[in-house]
N, CA, C and O atoms as a DFTB+ gen file, in Angstrom:
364 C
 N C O
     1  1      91.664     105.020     -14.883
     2  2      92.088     105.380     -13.546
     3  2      93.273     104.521     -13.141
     4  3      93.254     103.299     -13.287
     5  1      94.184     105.105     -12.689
     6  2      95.408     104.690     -11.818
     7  2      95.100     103.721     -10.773
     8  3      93.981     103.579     -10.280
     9  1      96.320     102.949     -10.406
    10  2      95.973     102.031      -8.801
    11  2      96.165     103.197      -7.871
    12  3      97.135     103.953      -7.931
    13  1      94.986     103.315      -6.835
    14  2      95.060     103.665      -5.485
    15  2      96.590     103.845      -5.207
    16  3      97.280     102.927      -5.651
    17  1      97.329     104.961      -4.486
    18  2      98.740     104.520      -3.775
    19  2      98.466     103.999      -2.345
    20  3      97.595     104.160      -1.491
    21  1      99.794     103.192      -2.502
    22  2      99.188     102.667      -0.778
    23  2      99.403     103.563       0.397
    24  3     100.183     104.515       0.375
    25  1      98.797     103.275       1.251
    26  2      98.367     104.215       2.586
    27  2      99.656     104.175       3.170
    28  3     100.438     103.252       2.946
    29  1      99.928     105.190       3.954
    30  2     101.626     105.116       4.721
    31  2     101.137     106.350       6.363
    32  3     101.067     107.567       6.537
    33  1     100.971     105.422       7.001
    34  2     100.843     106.275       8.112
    35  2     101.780     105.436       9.360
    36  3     102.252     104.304       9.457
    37  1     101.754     106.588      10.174
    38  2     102.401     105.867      11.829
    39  2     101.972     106.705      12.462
    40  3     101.432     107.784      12.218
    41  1     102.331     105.966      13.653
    42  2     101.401     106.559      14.851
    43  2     102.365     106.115      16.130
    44  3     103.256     105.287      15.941
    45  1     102.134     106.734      17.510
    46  2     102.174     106.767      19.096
    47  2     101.456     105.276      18.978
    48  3     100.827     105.085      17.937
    49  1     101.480     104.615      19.579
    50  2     100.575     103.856      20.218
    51  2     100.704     102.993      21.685
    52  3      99.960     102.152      22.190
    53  1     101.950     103.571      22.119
    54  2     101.935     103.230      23.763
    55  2     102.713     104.362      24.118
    56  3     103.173     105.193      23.336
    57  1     102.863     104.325      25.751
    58  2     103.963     105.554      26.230
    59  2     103.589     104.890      27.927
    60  3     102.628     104.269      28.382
    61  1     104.748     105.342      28.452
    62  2     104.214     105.066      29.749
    63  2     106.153     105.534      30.512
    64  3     107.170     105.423      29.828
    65  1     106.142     105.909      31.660
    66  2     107.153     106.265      32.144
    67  2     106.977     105.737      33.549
    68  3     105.904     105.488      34.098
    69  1     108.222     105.599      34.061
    70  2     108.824     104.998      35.198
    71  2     110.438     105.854      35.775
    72  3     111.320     106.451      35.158
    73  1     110.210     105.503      37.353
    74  2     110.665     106.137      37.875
    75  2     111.741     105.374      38.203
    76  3     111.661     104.263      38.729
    77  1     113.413     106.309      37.713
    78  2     114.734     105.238      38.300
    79  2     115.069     105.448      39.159
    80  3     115.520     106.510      39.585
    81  1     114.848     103.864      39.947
    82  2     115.137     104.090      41.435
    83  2     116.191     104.337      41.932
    84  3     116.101     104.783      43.076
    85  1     117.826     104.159      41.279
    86  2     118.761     104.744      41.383
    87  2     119.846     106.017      41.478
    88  3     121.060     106.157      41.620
    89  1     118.348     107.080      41.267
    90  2     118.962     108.564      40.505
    91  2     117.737     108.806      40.831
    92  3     116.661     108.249      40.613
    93  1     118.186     110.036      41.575
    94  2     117.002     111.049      42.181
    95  2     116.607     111.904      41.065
    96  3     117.408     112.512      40.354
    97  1     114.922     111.929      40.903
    98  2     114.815     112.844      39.517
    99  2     115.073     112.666      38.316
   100  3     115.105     113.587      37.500
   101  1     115.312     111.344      38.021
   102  2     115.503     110.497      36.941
   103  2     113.958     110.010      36.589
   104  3     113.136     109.464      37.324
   105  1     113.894     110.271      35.667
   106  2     112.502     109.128      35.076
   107  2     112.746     108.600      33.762
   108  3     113.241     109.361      32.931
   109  1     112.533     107.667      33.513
   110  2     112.549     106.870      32.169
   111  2     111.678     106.726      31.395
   112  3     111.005     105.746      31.714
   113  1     111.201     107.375      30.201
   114  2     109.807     107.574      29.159
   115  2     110.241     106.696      28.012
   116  3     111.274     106.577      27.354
   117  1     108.896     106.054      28.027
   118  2     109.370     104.980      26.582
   119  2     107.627     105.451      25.764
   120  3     106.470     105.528      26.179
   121  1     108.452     105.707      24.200
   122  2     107.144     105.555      23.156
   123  2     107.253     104.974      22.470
   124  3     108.241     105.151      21.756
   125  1     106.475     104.022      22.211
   126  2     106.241     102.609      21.508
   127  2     105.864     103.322      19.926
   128  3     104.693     103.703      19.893
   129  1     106.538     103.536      18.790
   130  2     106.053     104.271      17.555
   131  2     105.637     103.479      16.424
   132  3     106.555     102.659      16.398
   133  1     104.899     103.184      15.506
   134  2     104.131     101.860      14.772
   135  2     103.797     102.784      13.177
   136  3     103.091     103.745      12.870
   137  1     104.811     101.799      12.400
   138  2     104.651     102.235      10.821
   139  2     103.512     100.809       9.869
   140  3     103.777      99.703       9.396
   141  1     102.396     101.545       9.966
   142  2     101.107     101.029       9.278
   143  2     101.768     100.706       7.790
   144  3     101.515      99.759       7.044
   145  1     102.583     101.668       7.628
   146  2     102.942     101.411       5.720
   147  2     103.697      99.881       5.362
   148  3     104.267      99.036       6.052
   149  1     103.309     100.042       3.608
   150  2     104.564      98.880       3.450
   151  2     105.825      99.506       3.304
   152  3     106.362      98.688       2.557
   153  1     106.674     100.390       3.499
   154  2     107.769     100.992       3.187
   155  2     108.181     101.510       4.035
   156  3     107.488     102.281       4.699
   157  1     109.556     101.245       4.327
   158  2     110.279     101.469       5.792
   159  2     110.186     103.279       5.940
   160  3     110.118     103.871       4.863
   161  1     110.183     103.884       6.841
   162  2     109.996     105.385       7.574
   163  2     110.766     105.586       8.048
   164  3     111.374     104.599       8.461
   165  1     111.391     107.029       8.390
   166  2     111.741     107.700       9.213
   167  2     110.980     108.777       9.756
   168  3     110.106     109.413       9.168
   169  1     111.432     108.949      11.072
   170  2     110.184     110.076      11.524
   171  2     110.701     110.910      12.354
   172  3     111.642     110.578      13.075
   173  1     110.206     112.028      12.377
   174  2     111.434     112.812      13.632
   175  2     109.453     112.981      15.073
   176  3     108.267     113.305      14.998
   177  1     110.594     112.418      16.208
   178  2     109.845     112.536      17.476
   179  2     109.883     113.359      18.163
   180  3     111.083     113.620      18.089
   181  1     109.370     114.243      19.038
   182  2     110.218     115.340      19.905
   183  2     108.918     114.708      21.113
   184  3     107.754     114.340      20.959
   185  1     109.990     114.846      22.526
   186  2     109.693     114.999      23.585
   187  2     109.978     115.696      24.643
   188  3     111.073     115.826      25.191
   189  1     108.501     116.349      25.048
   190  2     108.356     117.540      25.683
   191  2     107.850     117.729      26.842
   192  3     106.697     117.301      26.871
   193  1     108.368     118.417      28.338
   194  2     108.164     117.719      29.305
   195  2     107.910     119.527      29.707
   196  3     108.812     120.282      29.343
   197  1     106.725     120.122      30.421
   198  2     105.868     120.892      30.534
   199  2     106.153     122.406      29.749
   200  3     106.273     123.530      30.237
   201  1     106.217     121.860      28.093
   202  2     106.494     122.767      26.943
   203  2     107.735     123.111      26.826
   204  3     107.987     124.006      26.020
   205  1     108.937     122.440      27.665
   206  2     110.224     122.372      26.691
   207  2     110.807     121.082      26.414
   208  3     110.699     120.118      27.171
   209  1     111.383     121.081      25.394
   210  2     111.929     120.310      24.667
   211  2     113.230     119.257      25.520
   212  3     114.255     119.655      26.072
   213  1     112.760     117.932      25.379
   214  2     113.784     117.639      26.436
   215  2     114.258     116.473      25.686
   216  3     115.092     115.879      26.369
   217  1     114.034     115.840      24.414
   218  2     114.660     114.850      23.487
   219  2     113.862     115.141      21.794
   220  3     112.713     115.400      21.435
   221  1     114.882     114.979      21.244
   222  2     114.194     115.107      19.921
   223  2     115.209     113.954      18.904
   224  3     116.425     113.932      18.714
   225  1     114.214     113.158      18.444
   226  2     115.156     112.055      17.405
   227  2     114.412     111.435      16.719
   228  3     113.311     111.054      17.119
   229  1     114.995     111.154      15.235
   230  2     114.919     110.538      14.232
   231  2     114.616     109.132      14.280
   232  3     115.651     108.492      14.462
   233  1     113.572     108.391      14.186
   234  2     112.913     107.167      14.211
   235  2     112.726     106.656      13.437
   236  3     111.729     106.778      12.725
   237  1     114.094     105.491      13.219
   238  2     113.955     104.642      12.098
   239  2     113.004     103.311      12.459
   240  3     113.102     102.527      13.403
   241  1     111.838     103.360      11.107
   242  2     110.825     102.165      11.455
   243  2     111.046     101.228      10.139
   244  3     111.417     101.626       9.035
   245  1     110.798     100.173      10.434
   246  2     110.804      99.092       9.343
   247  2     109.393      98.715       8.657
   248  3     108.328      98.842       9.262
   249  1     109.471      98.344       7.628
   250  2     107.586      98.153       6.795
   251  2     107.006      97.365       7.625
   252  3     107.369      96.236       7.956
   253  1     105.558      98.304       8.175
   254  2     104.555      97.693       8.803
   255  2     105.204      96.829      10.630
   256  3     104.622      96.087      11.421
   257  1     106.754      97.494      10.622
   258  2     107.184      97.367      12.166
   259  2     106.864      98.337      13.066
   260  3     106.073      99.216      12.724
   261  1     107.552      98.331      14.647
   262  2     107.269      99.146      15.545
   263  2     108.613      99.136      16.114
   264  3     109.300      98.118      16.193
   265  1     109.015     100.438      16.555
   266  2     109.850     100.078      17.795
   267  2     109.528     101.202      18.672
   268  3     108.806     102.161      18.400
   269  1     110.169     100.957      19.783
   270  2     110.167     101.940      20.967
   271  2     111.489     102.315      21.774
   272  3     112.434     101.562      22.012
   273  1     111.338     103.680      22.150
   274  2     112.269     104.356      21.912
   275  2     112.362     105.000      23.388
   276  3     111.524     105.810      23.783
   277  1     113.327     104.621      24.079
   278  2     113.413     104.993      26.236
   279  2     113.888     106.908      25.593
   280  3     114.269     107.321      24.498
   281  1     113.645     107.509      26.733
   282  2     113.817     108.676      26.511
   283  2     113.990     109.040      28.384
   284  3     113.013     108.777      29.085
   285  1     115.263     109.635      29.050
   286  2     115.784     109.952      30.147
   287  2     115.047     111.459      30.267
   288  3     115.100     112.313      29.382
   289  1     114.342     111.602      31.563
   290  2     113.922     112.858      31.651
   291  2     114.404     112.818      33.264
   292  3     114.237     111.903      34.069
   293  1     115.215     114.431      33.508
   294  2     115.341     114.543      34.703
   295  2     114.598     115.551      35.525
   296  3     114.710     116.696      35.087
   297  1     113.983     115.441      36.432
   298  2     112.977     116.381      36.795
   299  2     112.627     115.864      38.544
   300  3     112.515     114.735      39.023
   301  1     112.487     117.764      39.423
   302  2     111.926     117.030      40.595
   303  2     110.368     117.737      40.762
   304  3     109.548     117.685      41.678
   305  1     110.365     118.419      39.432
   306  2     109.151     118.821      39.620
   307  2     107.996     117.835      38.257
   308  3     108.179     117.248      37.190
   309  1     106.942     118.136      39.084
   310  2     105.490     117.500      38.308
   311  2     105.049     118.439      36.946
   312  3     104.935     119.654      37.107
   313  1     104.820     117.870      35.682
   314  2     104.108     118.213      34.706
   315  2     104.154     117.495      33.661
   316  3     104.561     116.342      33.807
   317  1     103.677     118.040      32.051
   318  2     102.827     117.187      31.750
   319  2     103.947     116.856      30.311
   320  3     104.713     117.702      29.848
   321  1     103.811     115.570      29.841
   322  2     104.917     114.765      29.292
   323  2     104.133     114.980      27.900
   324  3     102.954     114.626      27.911
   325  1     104.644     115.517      26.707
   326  2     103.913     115.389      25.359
   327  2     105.114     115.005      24.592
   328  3     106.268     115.429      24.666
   329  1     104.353     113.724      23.518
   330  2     105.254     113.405      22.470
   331  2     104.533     113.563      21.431
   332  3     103.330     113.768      21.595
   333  1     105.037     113.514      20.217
   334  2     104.941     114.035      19.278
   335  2     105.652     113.693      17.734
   336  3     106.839     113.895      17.478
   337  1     104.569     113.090      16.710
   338  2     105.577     112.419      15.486
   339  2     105.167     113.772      14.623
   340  3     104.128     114.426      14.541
   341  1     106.273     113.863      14.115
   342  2     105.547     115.857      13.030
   343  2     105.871     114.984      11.526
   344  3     105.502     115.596      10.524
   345  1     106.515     113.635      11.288
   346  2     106.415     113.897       9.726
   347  2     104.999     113.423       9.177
   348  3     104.174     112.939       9.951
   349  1     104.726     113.585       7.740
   350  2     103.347     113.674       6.991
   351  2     102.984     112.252       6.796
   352  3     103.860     111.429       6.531
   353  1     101.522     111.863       6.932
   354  2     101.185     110.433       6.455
   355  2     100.104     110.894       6.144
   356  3      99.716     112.054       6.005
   357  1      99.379     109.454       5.984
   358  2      97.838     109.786       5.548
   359  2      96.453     110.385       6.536
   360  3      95.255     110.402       6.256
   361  1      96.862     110.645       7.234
   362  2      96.407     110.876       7.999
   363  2      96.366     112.315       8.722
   364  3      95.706     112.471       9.749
């Protein structure tokens, strides 16, 4: 039997948005994105603010780093904020 390959996943693991007090209808969304693997990732993110598409980008992560990524949403109406990592891990 072969060695096990190693595990390579990432994940969401914070999000939280705030409101700029400078710009009416401005809000500021940050997702904190976290590569479990030993081998640096890219990942494509899309963020979606009540089922359309309102940022979509390529997330470069470093082995077993995190970063987070502000995302400008302008809006004066209320609904519901989904993000989203679509490439494949173990998971």
């Amino acid at each position: 039997m072969g060695a096990a390959a190693p595990v390579s996943n990432i994940g969401l693991t914070r999000a939280w948005v705030k409101r700029d007090p400078t710009a009416g209808g401005a809000w500021q969304a940050f997702f904190t994105v976290k590569n479990y693997g030993a081998a640096p990732r890219t990942a494509p993110l899309t963020v979606a603010l009540g089922g359309a598409v309102v940022a979509a980008r390529a997330v470069s992560l470093p082995a077993g780093g995190e970063t987070t990524i502000p995302v400008e949403i302008r809006t004066r109406s209320a609904g519901w904020i989904e993000a989203r990592l679509t490439a494949r891990d173990a998971i």
